[in-house]
PDB file of C-alpha atoms in Angstrom:
ATOM      1  CA  UNK Z  23      -7.728  10.786 -34.978  1.00 77.00           C
ATOM      2  CA  UNK Z  24      -6.928   9.470 -31.488  1.00 75.00           C
ATOM      3  CA  UNK Z  25     -10.272  10.623 -30.083  1.00 78.00           C
ATOM      4  CA  UNK Z  26     -12.226   9.219 -33.024  1.00 82.00           C
ATOM      5  CA  UNK Z  27     -10.621   5.813 -32.353  1.00 82.00           C
ATOM      6  CA  UNK Z  28     -12.011   5.860 -28.788  1.00 80.00           C
ATOM      7  CA  UNK Z  29      -8.795   6.868 -27.001  1.00 78.00           C
ATOM      8  CA  UNK Z  30      -7.652  10.041 -25.292  1.00 77.00           C
ATOM      9  CA  UNK Z  31      -4.240  11.548 -24.567  1.00 75.00           C
ATOM     10  CA  UNK Z  32      -3.450  11.410 -20.868  1.00 67.00           C
ATOM     11  CA  UNK Z  33      -1.622  14.721 -20.382  1.00 65.00           C
ATOM     12  CA  UNK Z  34      -0.658  14.120 -16.756  1.00 60.00           C
ATOM     13  CA  UNK Z  35       1.879  11.439 -17.744  1.00 56.00           C
ATOM     14  CA  UNK Z  36       3.383  13.118 -20.815  1.00 58.00           C
ATOM     15  CA  UNK Z  37       6.997  12.092 -21.480  1.00 61.00           C
ATOM     16  CA  UNK Z  38       9.214  13.399 -24.282  1.00 64.00           C
ATOM     17  CA  UNK Z  39       8.705  11.272 -27.376  1.00 65.00           C
ATOM     18  CA  UNK Z  40       5.823   9.261 -25.878  1.00 70.00           C
ATOM     19  CA  UNK Z  41       2.103   9.904 -26.139  1.00 71.00           C
ATOM     20  CA  UNK Z  42       0.294   8.137 -23.276  1.00 73.00           C
ATOM     21  CA  UNK Z  43      -3.145   6.951 -24.351  1.00 72.00           C
ATOM     22  CA  UNK Z  44      -6.047   5.784 -22.221  1.00 72.00           C
ATOM     23  CA  UNK Z  45      -9.630   4.813 -22.769  1.00 71.00           C
ATOM     24  CA  UNK Z  46     -12.127   7.413 -21.541  1.00 72.00           C
ATOM     25  CA  UNK Z  47     -13.056   6.738 -17.918  1.00 65.00           C
ATOM     26  CA  UNK Z  48      -9.809   4.902 -17.117  1.00 64.00           C
ATOM     27  CA  UNK Z  49      -8.186   5.634 -13.775  1.00 60.00           C
ATOM     28  CA  UNK Z  50      -4.426   6.003 -14.111  1.00 58.00           C
ATOM     29  CA  UNK Z  51      -2.236   5.448 -11.048  1.00 55.00           C
ATOM     30  CA  UNK Z  52       1.407   4.627 -10.583  1.00 53.00           C
ATOM     31  CA  UNK Z  53       3.907   3.569  -7.962  1.00 45.00           C
ATOM     32  CA  UNK Z  54       3.825   1.070  -5.135  1.00 43.00           C
ATOM     33  CA  UNK Z  55       2.268   3.547  -2.725  1.00 39.00           C
ATOM     34  CA  UNK Z  56      -1.103   3.400  -4.467  1.00 41.00           C
ATOM     35  CA  UNK Z  57      -1.019  -0.321  -5.161  1.00 41.00           C
ATOM     36  CA  UNK Z  58      -2.363  -1.871  -1.977  1.00 44.00           C
ATOM     37  CA  UNK Z  59      -5.721  -0.118  -1.558  1.00 54.00           C
ATOM     38  CA  UNK Z  60      -6.658  -0.411  -5.229  1.00 54.00           C
ATOM     39  CA  UNK Z  61      -9.131  -3.016  -6.316  1.00 66.00           C
ATOM     40  CA  UNK Z  62      -6.772  -4.346  -9.030  1.00 63.00           C
ATOM     41  CA  UNK Z  63      -8.966  -3.957 -12.066  1.00 67.00           C
ATOM     42  CA  UNK Z  64     -12.315  -4.457 -10.358  1.00 75.00           C
ATOM     43  CA  UNK Z  65     -14.352  -1.266 -10.299  1.00 77.00           C
ATOM     44  CA  UNK Z  66     -16.343  -0.343  -7.167  1.00 80.00           C
ATOM     45  CA  UNK Z  67     -19.499  -0.236  -9.301  1.00 80.00           C
ATOM     46  CA  UNK Z  68     -18.931  -3.871 -10.328  1.00 82.00           C
ATOM     47  CA  UNK Z  69     -18.489  -4.876  -6.716  1.00 83.00           C
ATOM     48  CA  UNK Z  70     -21.664  -3.055  -5.652  1.00 85.00           C
ATOM     49  CA  UNK Z  71     -23.670  -5.070  -8.188  1.00 88.00           C
ATOM     50  CA  UNK Z  72     -22.422  -8.375  -6.793  1.00 87.00           C
ATOM     51  CA  UNK Z  73     -24.953  -9.605  -4.180  1.00 90.00           C
ATOM     52  CA  UNK Z  74     -22.456 -11.178  -1.741  1.00 89.00           C
ATOM     53  CA  UNK Z  75     -20.170  -8.144  -1.848  1.00 89.00           C
ATOM     54  CA  UNK Z  76     -23.093  -5.708  -1.470  1.00 90.00           C
ATOM     55  CA  UNK Z  77     -24.315  -7.624   1.584  1.00 92.00           C
ATOM     56  CA  UNK Z  78     -20.852  -7.628   3.153  1.00 92.00           C
ATOM     57  CA  UNK Z  79     -20.456  -3.891   2.380  1.00 92.00           C
ATOM     58  CA  UNK Z  80     -23.739  -3.158   4.187  1.00 93.00           C
ATOM     59  CA  UNK Z  81     -22.576  -5.135   7.230  1.00 94.00           C
ATOM     60  CA  UNK Z  82     -19.229  -3.307   7.195  1.00 93.00           C
ATOM     61  CA  UNK Z  83     -21.022   0.051   6.995  1.00 93.00           C
ATOM     62  CA  UNK Z  84     -23.146  -0.821  10.021  1.00 94.00           C
ATOM     63  CA  UNK Z  85     -20.054  -1.948  11.988  1.00 93.00           C
ATOM     64  CA  UNK Z  86     -17.710   0.919  11.042  1.00 92.00           C
ATOM     65  CA  UNK Z  87     -19.993   3.793  10.037  1.00 92.00           C
ATOM     66  CA  UNK Z  88     -18.843   4.339   6.453  1.00 92.00           C
ATOM     67  CA  UNK Z  89     -19.337   2.793   3.024  1.00 91.00           C
ATOM     68  CA  UNK Z  90     -16.056   1.021   2.110  1.00 92.00           C
ATOM     69  CA  UNK Z  91     -16.714   1.376  -1.635  1.00 89.00           C
ATOM     70  CA  UNK Z  92     -17.618   5.081  -1.643  1.00 89.00           C
ATOM     71  CA  UNK Z  93     -15.227   7.077  -3.842  1.00 87.00           C
ATOM     72  CA  UNK Z  94     -14.499   9.557  -1.042  1.00 88.00           C
ATOM     73  CA  UNK Z  95     -13.632   6.725   1.365  1.00 90.00           C
ATOM     74  CA  UNK Z  96     -11.392   5.007  -1.188  1.00 89.00           C
ATOM     75  CA  UNK Z  97      -9.549   8.281  -1.808  1.00 88.00           C
ATOM     76  CA  UNK Z  98      -9.164   8.818   1.931  1.00 90.00           C
ATOM     77  CA  UNK Z  99      -7.828   5.265   2.227  1.00 92.00           C
ATOM     78  CA  UNK Z 100      -5.242   5.923  -0.493  1.00 89.00           C
ATOM     79  CA  UNK Z 101      -4.206   9.180   1.179  1.00 91.00           C
ATOM     80  CA  UNK Z 102      -3.821   7.591   4.600  1.00 93.00           C
ATOM     81  CA  UNK Z 103      -1.992   4.578   3.162  1.00 92.00           C
ATOM     82  CA  UNK Z 104       0.480   6.913   1.443  1.00 92.00           C
ATOM     83  CA  UNK Z 105       0.936   8.815   4.723  1.00 94.00           C
ATOM     84  CA  UNK Z 106       1.773   5.632   6.623  1.00 95.00           C
ATOM     85  CA  UNK Z 107       4.040   4.398   3.842  1.00 94.00           C
ATOM     86  CA  UNK Z 108       6.077   7.623   3.965  1.00 94.00           C
ATOM     87  CA  UNK Z 109       6.425   7.275   7.744  1.00 96.00           C
ATOM     88  CA  UNK Z 110       7.422   3.595   7.459  1.00 96.00           C
ATOM     89  CA  UNK Z 111      10.032   3.841   4.697  1.00 96.00           C
ATOM     90  CA  UNK Z 112      12.777   5.673   6.630  1.00 96.00           C
ATOM     91  CA  UNK Z 113      12.963   3.348   9.663  1.00 97.00           C
ATOM     92  CA  UNK Z 114      12.366   0.334   7.414  1.00 96.00           C
ATOM     93  CA  UNK Z 115      15.305   1.167   5.154  1.00 97.00           C
ATOM     94  CA  UNK Z 116      17.542   2.078   8.077  1.00 97.00           C
ATOM     95  CA  UNK Z 117      16.710  -1.188   9.845  1.00 97.00           C
ATOM     96  CA  UNK Z 118      17.354  -3.233   6.725  1.00 96.00           C
ATOM     97  CA  UNK Z 119      20.638  -1.524   5.986  1.00 97.00           C
ATOM     98  CA  UNK Z 120      21.986  -1.699   9.545  1.00 97.00           C
ATOM     99  CA  UNK Z 121      20.973  -5.314  10.070  1.00 97.00           C
ATOM    100  CA  UNK Z 122      22.414  -6.338   6.711  1.00 97.00           C
ATOM    101  CA  UNK Z 123      25.764  -4.627   7.314  1.00 97.00           C
ATOM    102  CA  UNK Z 124      26.173  -5.243  11.080  1.00 96.00           C
ATOM    103  CA  UNK Z 125      27.485  -8.835  10.782  1.00 95.00           C
ATOM    104  CA  UNK Z 126      30.517  -7.770   8.751  1.00 96.00           C
ATOM    105  CA  UNK Z 127      32.285  -5.664  11.407  1.00 95.00           C
ATOM    106  CA  UNK Z 128      31.266  -8.239  14.032  1.00 93.00           C
ATOM    107  CA  UNK Z 129      32.847 -11.103  12.092  1.00 93.00           C
ATOM    108  CA  UNK Z 130      35.934  -9.097  11.182  1.00 93.00           C
ATOM    109  CA  UNK Z 131      36.321  -7.927  14.776  1.00 94.00           C
ATOM    110  CA  UNK Z 132      36.009 -11.451  16.157  1.00 92.00           C
ATOM    111  CA  UNK Z 133      38.495 -12.884  13.648  1.00 93.00           C
ATOM    112  CA  UNK Z 134      41.084 -10.167  14.198  1.00 91.00           C
ATOM    113  CA  UNK Z 135      40.317  -9.734  17.893  1.00 91.00           C
ATOM    114  CA  UNK Z 136      39.503  -6.049  17.381  1.00 92.00           C
ATOM    115  CA  UNK Z 137      37.276  -4.674  20.137  1.00 94.00           C
ATOM    116  CA  UNK Z 138      36.529  -1.531  18.118  1.00 95.00           C
ATOM    117  CA  UNK Z 139      35.139  -3.488  15.152  1.00 94.00           C
ATOM    118  CA  UNK Z 140      33.069  -5.704  17.457  1.00 95.00           C
ATOM    119  CA  UNK Z 141      31.669  -2.620  19.214  1.00 96.00           C
ATOM    120  CA  UNK Z 142      30.823  -0.978  15.886  1.00 96.00           C
ATOM    121  CA  UNK Z 143      29.046  -4.120  14.669  1.00 96.00           C
ATOM    122  CA  UNK Z 144      27.174  -4.497  17.953  1.00 96.00           C
ATOM    123  CA  UNK Z 145      26.133  -0.814  17.894  1.00 97.00           C
ATOM    124  CA  UNK Z 146      24.889  -1.194  14.320  1.00 97.00           C
ATOM    125  CA  UNK Z 147      22.875  -4.268  15.288  1.00 97.00           C
ATOM    126  CA  UNK Z 148      21.325  -2.500  18.288  1.00 97.00           C
ATOM    127  CA  UNK Z 149      20.418   0.543  16.186  1.00 97.00           C
ATOM    128  CA  UNK Z 150      18.947  -1.788  13.547  1.00 97.00           C
ATOM    129  CA  UNK Z 151      16.762  -3.476  16.153  1.00 98.00           C
ATOM    130  CA  UNK Z 152      15.623  -0.064  17.434  1.00 98.00           C
ATOM    131  CA  UNK Z 153      14.710   0.938  13.857  1.00 98.00           C
ATOM    132  CA  UNK Z 154      12.769  -2.342  13.489  1.00 98.00           C
ATOM    133  CA  UNK Z 155      10.844  -1.371  16.623  1.00 98.00           C
ATOM    134  CA  UNK Z 156       9.943   2.022  15.153  1.00 97.00           C
ATOM    135  CA  UNK Z 157       8.882   0.448  11.849  1.00 97.00           C
ATOM    136  CA  UNK Z 158       6.813  -2.160  13.682  1.00 98.00           C
ATOM    137  CA  UNK Z 159       5.009   0.524  15.725  1.00 98.00           C
ATOM    138  CA  UNK Z 160       4.234   2.458  12.540  1.00 97.00           C
ATOM    139  CA  UNK Z 161       2.775  -0.682  10.942  1.00 97.00           C
ATOM    140  CA  UNK Z 162       0.634  -1.277  14.038  1.00 97.00           C
ATOM    141  CA  UNK Z 163      -0.655   2.306  13.945  1.00 97.00           C
ATOM    142  CA  UNK Z 164      -1.444   1.927  10.223  1.00 96.00           C
ATOM    143  CA  UNK Z 165      -3.300  -1.312  10.881  1.00 96.00           C
ATOM    144  CA  UNK Z 166      -5.334   0.234  13.678  1.00 96.00           C
ATOM    145  CA  UNK Z 167      -6.337   3.179  11.469  1.00 95.00           C
ATOM    146  CA  UNK Z 168      -6.967   1.643   8.037  1.00 94.00           C
ATOM    147  CA  UNK Z 169      -6.495  -2.101   8.531  1.00 94.00           C
ATOM    148  CA  UNK Z 170     -10.211  -2.924   8.641  1.00 94.00           C
ATOM    149  CA  UNK Z 171     -10.819  -1.074   5.367  1.00 93.00           C
ATOM    150  CA  UNK Z 172      -7.895  -2.816   3.639  1.00 92.00           C
ATOM    151  CA  UNK Z 173      -9.048  -6.205   4.942  1.00 93.00           C
ATOM    152  CA  UNK Z 174     -12.602  -5.730   3.721  1.00 92.00           C
ATOM    153  CA  UNK Z 175     -11.374  -4.700   0.249  1.00 91.00           C
ATOM    154  CA  UNK Z 176      -9.353  -7.927   0.041  1.00 90.00           C
ATOM    155  CA  UNK Z 177     -12.436  -9.818   1.184  1.00 90.00           C
ATOM    156  CA  UNK Z 178     -14.534  -8.086  -1.491  1.00 89.00           C
ATOM    157  CA  UNK Z 179     -12.071  -9.086  -4.216  1.00 87.00           C
ATOM    158  CA  UNK Z 180     -12.048 -12.681  -3.018  1.00 86.00           C
ATOM    159  CA  UNK Z 181     -15.848 -12.820  -2.811  1.00 87.00           C
ATOM    160  CA  UNK Z 182     -16.162 -11.295  -6.268  1.00 85.00           C
ATOM    161  CA  UNK Z 183     -13.657 -13.617  -7.914  1.00 84.00           C
ATOM    162  CA  UNK Z 184     -14.739 -16.853  -6.238  1.00 85.00           C
ATOM    163  CA  UNK Z 185     -18.468 -16.475  -6.794  1.00 77.00           C
ATOM    164  CA  UNK Z 186     -18.584 -15.233 -10.378  1.00 65.00           C
TER     165      UNK Z 186
END
């Protein structure tokens, strides 16, 4: 009955008591790690048919040596983005936690004139800044590897939406 209505059961996302349905040909993704490189509802085939986007894609291919809308390149982009996200999350969380908590022992130590608490707060702040440095370097490496591809996809979406 589901198939005759034009739907299909998506077995990859089966949950007890829930039957996930999709239209045939739908791409199902989840999680923030796959969000950035996606085209947010615009299919690569639609973009290829748009004259301004197709022209910009040709220029990008000449500059960088690959088609930014090719399925293999989009999958590689998602894979590399996930790789950089996994590398970024640990120092990013550590930096956020240390820098958010560091003022408390500093303030308490200054109010109660406790050198130990001040030293602990200062050490936490220094370690937080070091973690920010690691996270920043990871973001720079990500940008140097896949930044041009991400930028051109944003440009494609803007071109597509503004000139329809």
